[in-house]
PDB file of C-alpha atoms and ligand atoms in Angstrom:
ATOM      1  CA  UNK B  28      90.411 106.164  67.536  1.00 82.00           C
ATOM      2  CA  UNK B  29      93.441 106.468  69.212  1.00 93.00           C
ATOM      3  CA  UNK B  30      94.883 109.662  70.748  1.00 96.00           C
ATOM      4  CA  UNK B  31      98.577 110.696  71.325  1.00 98.00           C
ATOM      5  CA  UNK B  32      99.679 111.585  74.742  1.00 98.00           C
ATOM      6  CA  UNK B  33     102.300 111.489  77.411  1.00 98.00           C
ATOM      7  CA  UNK B  34     101.370 109.243  80.285  1.00 98.00           C
ATOM      8  CA  UNK B  35     101.612 110.892  83.885  1.00 98.00           C
ATOM      9  CA  UNK B  36     101.687 109.384  87.479  1.00 97.00           C
ATOM     10  CA  UNK B  37     100.719 105.507  88.377  1.00 98.00           C
ATOM     11  CA  UNK B  38      97.367 105.202  89.973  1.00 96.00           C
ATOM     12  CA  UNK B  39      95.696 102.457  91.969  1.00 92.00           C
ATOM     13  CA  UNK B  40      94.619  99.019  89.842  1.00 92.00           C
ATOM     14  CA  UNK B  41      97.292  99.104  87.151  1.00 95.00           C
ATOM     15  CA  UNK B  42      96.399 102.351  85.793  1.00 97.00           C
ATOM     16  CA  UNK B  43      98.403 105.383  84.605  1.00 98.00           C
ATOM     17  CA  UNK B  44      96.878 109.050  84.983  1.00 98.00           C
ATOM     18  CA  UNK B  45      96.825 110.684  81.480  1.00 98.00           C
ATOM     19  CA  UNK B  46      95.149 114.211  80.571  1.00 97.00           C
ATOM     20  CA  UNK B  47      93.403 113.727  77.310  1.00 96.00           C
ATOM     21  CA  UNK B  48      91.720 117.002  76.067  1.00 92.00           C
ATOM     22  CA  UNK B  49      92.043 117.955  79.779  1.00 93.00           C
ATOM     23  CA  UNK B  50      90.233 115.255  81.206  1.00 96.00           C
ATOM     24  CA  UNK B  51      91.500 112.949  83.521  1.00 98.00           C
ATOM     25  CA  UNK B  52      91.774 109.562  81.951  1.00 98.00           C
ATOM     26  CA  UNK B  53      92.958 106.182  83.742  1.00 98.00           C
ATOM     27  CA  UNK B  54      95.015 104.151  81.201  1.00 98.00           C
ATOM     28  CA  UNK B  55      96.030 100.573  81.334  1.00 97.00           C
ATOM     29  CA  UNK B  56      98.900  98.973  79.339  1.00 97.00           C
ATOM     30  CA  UNK B  57     101.307 102.144  79.792  1.00 98.00           C
ATOM     31  CA  UNK B  58     104.056 103.210  82.352  1.00 98.00           C
ATOM     32  CA  UNK B  59     104.760 106.821  83.616  1.00 98.00           C
ATOM     33  CA  UNK B  60     106.356 109.132  81.297  1.00 98.00           C
ATOM     34  CA  UNK B  61     105.902 107.098  78.277  1.00 98.00           C
ATOM     35  CA  UNK B  62     104.825 108.575  75.142  1.00 98.00           C
ATOM     36  CA  UNK B  63     102.038 106.400  73.802  1.00 98.00           C
ATOM     37  CA  UNK B  64      98.833 106.281  71.824  1.00 98.00           C
ATOM     38  CA  UNK B  65      95.620 105.667  73.928  1.00 98.00           C
ATOM     39  CA  UNK B  66      92.263 104.289  72.778  1.00 97.00           C
ATOM     40  CA  UNK B  67      89.444 105.811  75.180  1.00 97.00           C
ATOM     41  CA  UNK B  68      87.281 102.856  76.005  1.00 95.00           C
ATOM     42  CA  UNK B  69      84.854 104.277  78.416  1.00 95.00           C
ATOM     43  CA  UNK B  70      83.565 107.849  78.920  1.00 96.00           C
ATOM     44  CA  UNK B  71      82.547 108.905  82.424  1.00 97.00           C
ATOM     45  CA  UNK B  72      81.121 112.168  83.978  1.00 97.00           C
ATOM     46  CA  UNK B  73      84.475 112.767  86.193  1.00 97.00           C
ATOM     47  CA  UNK B  74      86.936 110.833  84.250  1.00 98.00           C
ATOM     48  CA  UNK B  75      87.274 108.531  81.250  1.00 97.00           C
ATOM     49  CA  UNK B  76      89.357 105.039  80.921  1.00 97.00           C
ATOM     50  CA  UNK B  77      91.569 103.968  78.173  1.00 97.00           C
ATOM     51  CA  UNK B  78      94.227 101.549  76.907  1.00 96.00           C
ATOM     52  CA  UNK B  79      97.423 102.039  75.212  1.00 97.00           C
ATOM     53  CA  UNK B  80      97.220 100.732  71.717  1.00 97.00           C
ATOM     54  CA  UNK B  81     100.822 101.723  70.700  1.00 98.00           C
ATOM     55  CA  UNK B  82     104.045 102.851  72.648  1.00 98.00           C
ATOM     56  CA  UNK B  83     105.894 105.477  70.782  1.00 98.00           C
ATOM     57  CA  UNK B  84     108.452 106.225  73.564  1.00 98.00           C
ATOM     58  CA  UNK B  85     108.911 103.306  75.975  1.00 98.00           C
ATOM     59  CA  UNK B  86     110.064 103.459  79.790  1.00 98.00           C
ATOM     60  CA  UNK B  87     113.452 102.138  80.102  1.00 98.00           C
ATOM     61  CA  UNK B  88     112.137  99.452  82.279  1.00 98.00           C
ATOM     62  CA  UNK B  89     109.239  98.082  79.898  1.00 98.00           C
ATOM     63  CA  UNK B  90     109.530  94.375  79.249  1.00 98.00           C
ATOM     64  CA  UNK B  91     107.731  92.158  77.003  1.00 97.00           C
ATOM     65  CA  UNK B  92     105.218  90.374  79.497  1.00 97.00           C
ATOM     66  CA  UNK B  93     106.115  86.882  79.993  1.00 96.00           C
ATOM     67  CA  UNK B  94     102.634  85.664  79.811  1.00 97.00           C
ATOM     68  CA  UNK B  95     101.006  85.458  76.307  1.00 97.00           C
ATOM     69  CA  UNK B  96      97.522  86.747  77.561  1.00 97.00           C
ATOM     70  CA  UNK B  97      98.980  89.594  79.775  1.00 96.00           C
ATOM     71  CA  UNK B  98      96.987  92.959  78.978  1.00 94.00           C
ATOM     72  CA  UNK B  99      94.039  90.535  77.732  1.00 95.00           C
ATOM     73  CA  UNK B 100      93.121  88.678  80.930  1.00 96.00           C
ATOM     74  CA  UNK B 101      92.109  91.032  83.953  1.00 95.00           C
ATOM     75  CA  UNK B 102      94.515  89.444  86.352  1.00 95.00           C
ATOM     76  CA  UNK B 103      97.981  90.883  85.988  1.00 95.00           C
ATOM     77  CA  UNK B 104      98.428  94.698  85.826  1.00 95.00           C
ATOM     78  CA  UNK B 105     102.177  95.172  85.340  1.00 97.00           C
ATOM     79  CA  UNK B 106     103.712  92.412  83.585  1.00 97.00           C
ATOM     80  CA  UNK B 107     104.945  94.757  80.834  1.00 98.00           C
ATOM     81  CA  UNK B 108     107.178  96.373  83.896  1.00 98.00           C
ATOM     82  CA  UNK B 109     110.344  94.830  85.102  1.00 97.00           C
ATOM     83  CA  UNK B 110     110.341  93.678  88.632  1.00 95.00           C
ATOM     84  CA  UNK B 111     112.261  96.436  90.019  1.00 96.00           C
ATOM     85  CA  UNK B 112     109.858  99.123  88.307  1.00 98.00           C
ATOM     86  CA  UNK B 113     106.758  96.993  89.623  1.00 97.00           C
ATOM     87  CA  UNK B 114     107.792  97.507  93.183  1.00 97.00           C
ATOM     88  CA  UNK B 115     108.614 101.089  92.749  1.00 97.00           C
ATOM     89  CA  UNK B 116     104.970 101.761  91.269  1.00 98.00           C
ATOM     90  CA  UNK B 117     103.372  99.927  94.057  1.00 97.00           C
ATOM     91  CA  UNK B 118     105.453 101.802  96.400  1.00 97.00           C
ATOM     92  CA  UNK B 119     104.223 105.119  94.893  1.00 97.00           C
ATOM     93  CA  UNK B 120     100.534 103.934  95.066  1.00 97.00           C
ATOM     94  CA  UNK B 121     100.865 102.976  98.871  1.00 96.00           C
ATOM     95  CA  UNK B 122     102.734 106.205  99.567  1.00 97.00           C
ATOM     96  CA  UNK B 123     100.112 108.171  97.633  1.00 96.00           C
ATOM     97  CA  UNK B 124      97.135 106.626  99.509  1.00 95.00           C
ATOM     98  CA  UNK B 125      98.640 106.927 102.998  1.00 96.00           C
ATOM     99  CA  UNK B 126      99.363 110.640 102.237  1.00 97.00           C
ATOM    100  CA  UNK B 127      96.118 111.427 100.693  1.00 95.00           C
ATOM    101  CA  UNK B 128      93.762 109.438 103.132  1.00 96.00           C
ATOM    102  CA  UNK B 129      95.679 109.728 106.458  1.00 96.00           C
ATOM    103  CA  UNK B 130      98.294 112.528 105.816  1.00 98.00           C
ATOM    104  CA  UNK B 131     101.207 109.952 106.584  1.00 97.00           C
ATOM    105  CA  UNK B 132     104.187 110.631 104.950  1.00 98.00           C
ATOM    106  CA  UNK B 133     105.658 107.336 104.196  1.00 96.00           C
ATOM    107  CA  UNK B 134     109.154 106.656 102.452  1.00 94.00           C
ATOM    108  CA  UNK B 135     109.381 102.843 103.014  1.00 93.00           C
ATOM    109  CA  UNK B 136     110.187 100.279 100.330  1.00 94.00           C
ATOM    110  CA  UNK B 137     107.866  97.569  98.644  1.00 94.00           C
ATOM    111  CA  UNK B 138     109.796  94.361  99.082  1.00 93.00           C
ATOM    112  CA  UNK B 139     109.545  91.152  97.203  1.00 93.00           C
ATOM    113  CA  UNK B 140     107.632  88.131  98.938  1.00 90.00           C
ATOM    114  CA  UNK B 141     108.860  85.393  96.817  1.00 87.00           C
ATOM    115  CA  UNK B 142     107.870  83.038  95.116  1.00 89.00           C
ATOM    116  CA  UNK B 143     106.866  85.473  92.214  1.00 90.00           C
ATOM    117  CA  UNK B 144     105.417  82.839  89.930  1.00 95.00           C
ATOM    118  CA  UNK B 145     102.958  80.002  90.746  1.00 97.00           C
ATOM    119  CA  UNK B 146     102.179  81.629  94.248  1.00 97.00           C
ATOM    120  CA  UNK B 147      98.344  82.501  93.886  1.00 98.00           C
ATOM    121  CA  UNK B 148      96.441  79.835  96.110  1.00 98.00           C
ATOM    122  CA  UNK B 149      93.019  81.011  95.124  1.00 98.00           C
ATOM    123  CA  UNK B 150      91.706  80.868  91.643  1.00 98.00           C
ATOM    124  CA  UNK B 151      88.031  81.555  89.980  1.00 97.00           C
ATOM    125  CA  UNK B 152      88.456  80.008  86.577  1.00 97.00           C
ATOM    126  CA  UNK B 153      85.669  80.672  83.954  1.00 97.00           C
ATOM    127  CA  UNK B 154      85.095  78.037  81.275  1.00 96.00           C
ATOM    128  CA  UNK B 155      84.285  78.866  77.562  1.00 95.00           C
ATOM    129  CA  UNK B 156      84.098  75.892  74.977  1.00 93.00           C
ATOM    130  CA  UNK B 157      85.116  73.450  77.642  1.00 92.00           C
ATOM    131  CA  UNK B 158      88.625  75.194  78.188  1.00 95.00           C
ATOM    132  CA  UNK B 159      89.626  77.059  81.384  1.00 97.00           C
ATOM    133  CA  UNK B 160      90.065  80.778  81.031  1.00 98.00           C
ATOM    134  CA  UNK B 161      89.940  83.883  82.975  1.00 98.00           C
ATOM    135  CA  UNK B 162      87.948  86.969  82.607  1.00 97.00           C
ATOM    136  CA  UNK B 163      89.197  90.229  80.622  1.00 96.00           C
ATOM    137  CA  UNK B 164      89.189  93.429  82.817  1.00 92.00           C
ATOM    138  CA  UNK B 165      85.789  94.877  83.427  1.00 91.00           C
ATOM    139  CA  UNK B 166      84.114  92.500  81.201  1.00 94.00           C
ATOM    140  CA  UNK B 167      82.662  89.294  81.304  1.00 96.00           C
ATOM    141  CA  UNK B 168      84.345  87.819  78.182  1.00 97.00           C
ATOM    142  CA  UNK B 169      86.485  84.706  79.004  1.00 97.00           C
ATOM    143  CA  UNK B 170      90.260  85.163  77.894  1.00 98.00           C
ATOM    144  CA  UNK B 171      91.388  81.255  77.234  1.00 97.00           C
ATOM    145  CA  UNK B 172      94.481  80.166  79.254  1.00 98.00           C
ATOM    146  CA  UNK B 173      97.675  79.872  77.360  1.00 97.00           C
ATOM    147  CA  UNK B 174      98.899  76.324  76.834  1.00 96.00           C
ATOM    148  CA  UNK B 175     101.272  76.543  79.941  1.00 96.00           C
ATOM    149  CA  UNK B 176      97.999  77.687  81.946  1.00 98.00           C
ATOM    150  CA  UNK B 177      98.295  80.774  84.344  1.00 98.00           C
ATOM    151  CA  UNK B 178     101.816  81.645  85.451  1.00 97.00           C
ATOM    152  CA  UNK B 179     100.697  83.170  88.789  1.00 97.00           C
ATOM    153  CA  UNK B 180      98.559  80.290  89.947  1.00 98.00           C
ATOM    154  CA  UNK B 181      99.616  77.402  92.100  1.00 98.00           C
ATOM    155  CA  UNK B 182      97.176  75.387  89.907  1.00 97.00           C
ATOM    156  CA  UNK B 183      97.825  77.000  86.330  1.00 97.00           C
ATOM    157  CA  UNK B 184      95.523  74.870  84.425  1.00 97.00           C
ATOM    158  CA  UNK B 185      93.012  72.479  86.147  1.00 96.00           C
ATOM    159  CA  UNK B 186      90.780  69.996  84.241  1.00 94.00           C
ATOM    160  CA  UNK B 187      87.357  71.091  84.029  1.00 93.00           C
ATOM    161  CA  UNK B 188      84.512  68.927  84.732  1.00 91.00           C
ATOM    162  CA  UNK B 189      82.052  68.423  81.913  1.00 91.00           C
ATOM    163  CA  UNK B 190      79.360  70.849  81.774  1.00 91.00           C
ATOM    164  CA  UNK B 191      80.701  73.030  84.492  1.00 93.00           C
ATOM    165  CA  UNK B 192      80.748  77.037  83.588  1.00 95.00           C
ATOM    166  CA  UNK B 193      82.900  78.186  86.657  1.00 97.00           C
ATOM    167  CA  UNK B 194      85.372  76.427  88.739  1.00 97.00           C
ATOM    168  CA  UNK B 195      87.118  77.872  91.875  1.00 97.00           C
ATOM    169  CA  UNK B 196      90.552  76.173  92.966  1.00 98.00           C
ATOM    170  CA  UNK B 197      91.782  76.547  96.399  1.00 98.00           C
ATOM    171  CA  UNK B 198      95.524  75.324  97.128  1.00 98.00           C
ATOM    172  CA  UNK B 199      95.414  75.362 101.122  1.00 98.00           C
ATOM    173  CA  UNK B 200      97.953  74.217 103.419  1.00 97.00           C
ATOM    174  CA  UNK B 201      95.549  71.160 103.988  1.00 98.00           C
ATOM    175  CA  UNK B 202      95.355  70.281 100.382  1.00 98.00           C
ATOM    176  CA  UNK B 203      93.895  71.020  97.068  1.00 97.00           C
ATOM    177  CA  UNK B 204      90.055  71.927  96.484  1.00 97.00           C
ATOM    178  CA  UNK B 205      88.081  72.511  93.434  1.00 96.00           C
ATOM    179  CA  UNK B 206      84.548  73.221  93.737  1.00 96.00           C
ATOM    180  CA  UNK B 207      81.830  75.081  91.731  1.00 94.00           C
ATOM    181  CA  UNK B 208      81.313  78.449  93.195  1.00 92.00           C
ATOM    182  CA  UNK B 209      78.737  78.554  95.825  1.00 91.00           C
ATOM    183  CA  UNK B 210      78.938  75.095  96.005  1.00 91.00           C
ATOM    184  CA  UNK B 211      81.727  74.513  98.522  1.00 90.00           C
ATOM    185  CA  UNK B 212      79.397  71.898 100.418  1.00 91.00           C
ATOM    186  CA  UNK B 213      80.504  72.920 103.822  1.00 93.00           C
ATOM    187  CA  UNK B 214      84.332  71.934 103.301  1.00 95.00           C
ATOM    188  CA  UNK B 215      86.638  73.236 105.868  1.00 97.00           C
ATOM    189  CA  UNK B 216      90.322  73.832 105.288  1.00 98.00           C
ATOM    190  CA  UNK B 217      93.342  74.588 107.268  1.00 98.00           C
ATOM    191  CA  UNK B 218      95.856  77.213 106.627  1.00 98.00           C
ATOM    192  CA  UNK B 219      98.988  77.698 108.743  1.00 97.00           C
ATOM    193  CA  UNK B 220     100.371  81.076 109.995  1.00 97.00           C
ATOM    194  CA  UNK B 221     101.846  82.884 112.892  1.00 94.00           C
ATOM    195  CA  UNK B 222     102.541  79.032 114.095  1.00 95.00           C
ATOM    196  CA  UNK B 223      99.001  78.241 114.355  1.00 96.00           C
ATOM    197  CA  UNK B 224      96.407  76.360 112.725  1.00 97.00           C
ATOM    198  CA  UNK B 225      93.439  78.231 111.210  1.00 97.00           C
ATOM    199  CA  UNK B 226      90.197  76.621 110.156  1.00 97.00           C
ATOM    200  CA  UNK B 227      88.037  78.199 107.647  1.00 97.00           C
ATOM    201  CA  UNK B 228      85.200  77.478 104.812  1.00 97.00           C
ATOM    202  CA  UNK B 229      86.995  76.422 101.703  1.00 97.00           C
ATOM    203  CA  UNK B 230      85.282  79.419  99.924  1.00 96.00           C
ATOM    204  CA  UNK B 231      86.238  81.631 102.808  1.00 96.00           C
ATOM    205  CA  UNK B 232      88.727  84.570 102.890  1.00 97.00           C
ATOM    206  CA  UNK B 233      92.252  83.756 103.174  1.00 98.00           C
ATOM    207  CA  UNK B 234      95.560  85.692 102.013  1.00 97.00           C
ATOM    208  CA  UNK B 235      95.826  84.456  98.440  1.00 97.00           C
ATOM    209  CA  UNK B 236      99.866  84.381  98.569  1.00 96.00           C
ATOM    210  CA  UNK B 237     101.266  81.836 100.772  1.00 95.00           C
ATOM    211  CA  UNK B 238     103.510  83.992 102.630  1.00 96.00           C
ATOM    212  CA  UNK B 239     101.266  86.966 103.069  1.00 96.00           C
ATOM    213  CA  UNK B 240      99.506  85.950 106.351  1.00 97.00           C
ATOM    214  CA  UNK B 241     102.745  85.488 108.098  1.00 97.00           C
ATOM    215  CA  UNK B 242     104.405  88.559 106.591  1.00 96.00           C
ATOM    216  CA  UNK B 243     101.754  90.691 107.543  1.00 96.00           C
ATOM    217  CA  UNK B 244     101.085  89.355 110.901  1.00 97.00           C
ATOM    218  CA  UNK B 245     104.774  90.054 111.424  1.00 97.00           C
ATOM    219  CA  UNK B 246     104.377  93.545 110.470  1.00 94.00           C
ATOM    220  CA  UNK B 247     101.434  94.478 112.525  1.00 95.00           C
ATOM    221  CA  UNK B 248     102.672  92.786 115.781  1.00 96.00           C
ATOM    222  CA  UNK B 249     106.236  94.699 115.268  1.00 96.00           C
ATOM    223  CA  UNK B 250     104.469  98.091 114.453  1.00 94.00           C
ATOM    224  CA  UNK B 251     101.793  97.632 117.515  1.00 95.00           C
ATOM    225  CA  UNK B 252     104.012  96.033 120.234  1.00 96.00           C
ATOM    226  CA  UNK B 253     101.041  94.875 121.948  1.00 95.00           C
ATOM    227  CA  UNK B 254     101.435  94.936 125.780  1.00 94.00           C
ATOM    228  CA  UNK B 255      99.424  92.901 128.467  1.00 94.00           C
ATOM    229  CA  UNK B 256      96.003  94.407 129.383  1.00 95.00           C
ATOM    230  CA  UNK B 257      95.659  96.452 125.997  1.00 96.00           C
ATOM    231  CA  UNK B 258      92.682  95.905 123.681  1.00 95.00           C
ATOM    232  CA  UNK B 259      92.478  95.546 120.073  1.00 94.00           C
ATOM    233  CA  UNK B 260      89.773  95.583 117.536  1.00 96.00           C
ATOM    234  CA  UNK B 261      90.343  93.417 114.436  1.00 96.00           C
ATOM    235  CA  UNK B 262      87.875  95.145 111.700  1.00 96.00           C
ATOM    236  CA  UNK B 263      87.226  93.088 108.698  1.00 97.00           C
ATOM    237  CA  UNK B 264      88.943  90.374 110.831  1.00 96.00           C
ATOM    238  CA  UNK B 265      87.816  87.289 108.537  1.00 95.00           C
ATOM    239  CA  UNK B 266      89.214  84.017 110.356  1.00 95.00           C
ATOM    240  CA  UNK B 267      90.768  86.440 112.945  1.00 95.00           C
ATOM    241  CA  UNK B 268      94.382  86.387 111.734  1.00 97.00           C
ATOM    242  CA  UNK B 269      95.439  89.236 113.575  1.00 97.00           C
ATOM    243  CA  UNK B 270      93.176  89.213 116.583  1.00 96.00           C
ATOM    244  CA  UNK B 271      94.745  85.729 117.079  1.00 94.00           C
ATOM    245  CA  UNK B 272      98.217  86.859 116.808  1.00 95.00           C
ATOM    246  CA  UNK B 273      97.606  89.939 119.009  1.00 95.00           C
ATOM    247  CA  UNK B 274      95.683  87.638 121.777  1.00 92.00           C
TER     248      UNK B 274
HETATM  249  C1  LIG D 308      90.503  91.471 102.980  1.00 84.52           C
HETATM  250  S1  LIG D 308      89.831  90.223 104.212  1.00 84.52           S
HETATM  251  C2  LIG D 308      90.763  90.298 105.439  1.00 84.52           C
HETATM  252  C3  LIG D 308      90.602  89.154 106.559  1.00 84.52           C
HETATM  253  C4  LIG D 308      91.897  89.042 107.669  1.00 84.52           C
HETATM  254  N1  LIG D 308      92.009  90.379 108.270  1.00 84.52           N
HETATM  255  C5  LIG D 308      92.841  88.398 106.915  1.00 84.52           C
HETATM  256  O1  LIG D 308      94.048  89.304 106.662  1.00 84.52           O
HETATM  257  O2  LIG D 308      93.034  87.211 106.862  1.00 84.52           O
HETATM  258  C6  LIG D 308      88.202  90.974 104.727  1.00 84.52           C
HETATM  259  C7  LIG D 308      87.281  90.234 105.630  1.00 84.52           C
HETATM  260  O3  LIG D 308      85.965  90.971 105.989  1.00 84.52           O
HETATM  261  C8  LIG D 308      84.985  90.373 105.744  1.00 84.52           C
HETATM  262  N2  LIG D 308      84.040  91.346 105.451  1.00 84.52           N
HETATM  263  C9  LIG D 308      83.744  92.070 104.484  1.00 84.52           C
HETATM  264  N3  LIG D 308      82.758  92.954 104.467  1.00 84.52           N
HETATM  265  C10 LIG D 308      82.269  92.389 105.989  1.00 84.52           C
HETATM  266  C11 LIG D 308      81.139  93.192 106.559  1.00 84.52           C
HETATM  267  N4  LIG D 308      80.187  94.041 106.214  1.00 84.52           N
HETATM  268  N5  LIG D 308      80.917  92.459 107.833  1.00 84.52           N
HETATM  269  C12 LIG D 308      81.675  91.672 108.379  1.00 84.52           C
HETATM  270  N6  LIG D 308      82.640  91.076 107.505  1.00 84.52           N
HETATM  271  C13 LIG D 308      83.186  91.536 106.665  1.00 84.52           C
HETATM  272  C14 LIG D 308      85.382  89.267 104.212  1.00 84.52           C
HETATM  273  O4  LIG D 308      84.505  88.382 104.511  1.00 84.52           O
HETATM  274  C15 LIG D 308      86.596  89.143 104.699  1.00 84.52           C
HETATM  275  O5  LIG D 308      86.806  87.863 105.411  1.00 84.52           O
END
């Protein structure tokens, strides 16, 4: 049964917070300030989860999602928001996290790092009836890809090998790789950032947007302004992106 409510502030993970019968409810598919109908999909001790089933008063920057499976697939959280509003929502999430976790007041901006379509270099496709798809949010249900494939993936629609139930696709600087998860077979790929080559396992971590590694290294080095003789600890360093740049 759907409940009418006015949505509050944005929260992490594509949610907007609502209070339904006094209880905090994390709602997907909505935008702050919208009057909507929400179906509560999960009840928890501290909070519930729900999804917008009908928009009664839309945000001025609500748009029709470009992808026909947006909202069904668990991948893109904000395709129903225009690009400027997406950046503003992300700004608010970062500002709130910094304020709440670290007591830091941040008034920076979230900037676009293009390209905004077909940028995602790591994909984990699932297969249903021989066709590639992606998982629905918080579910094991496979949502089949639309005809044009995934609009954020570098490889929008992979060929699925006969009998495969999953397929990982990695579009590294050194080339295109496809393998069944857990069976990368010791392949090594090369990615380039900060003017250096980084060699890592094909199924190892690398920033998924092709410009992210450089943008993040630049931000870290500019903010830290490291000096000779100083020591830094790169926690959760992966292949050592930041340690390498600082060194
Ligand atoms: C989000 S990635 C970031 C990597 C790197 N800073 C970068 O930007 O390329 C986090 C990394 O931490 C590693 N990691 C997660 N938990 C870990 C643990 N308990 N001990 C060591 N490494 C861990 C992951 O395998 C991954 O390589």
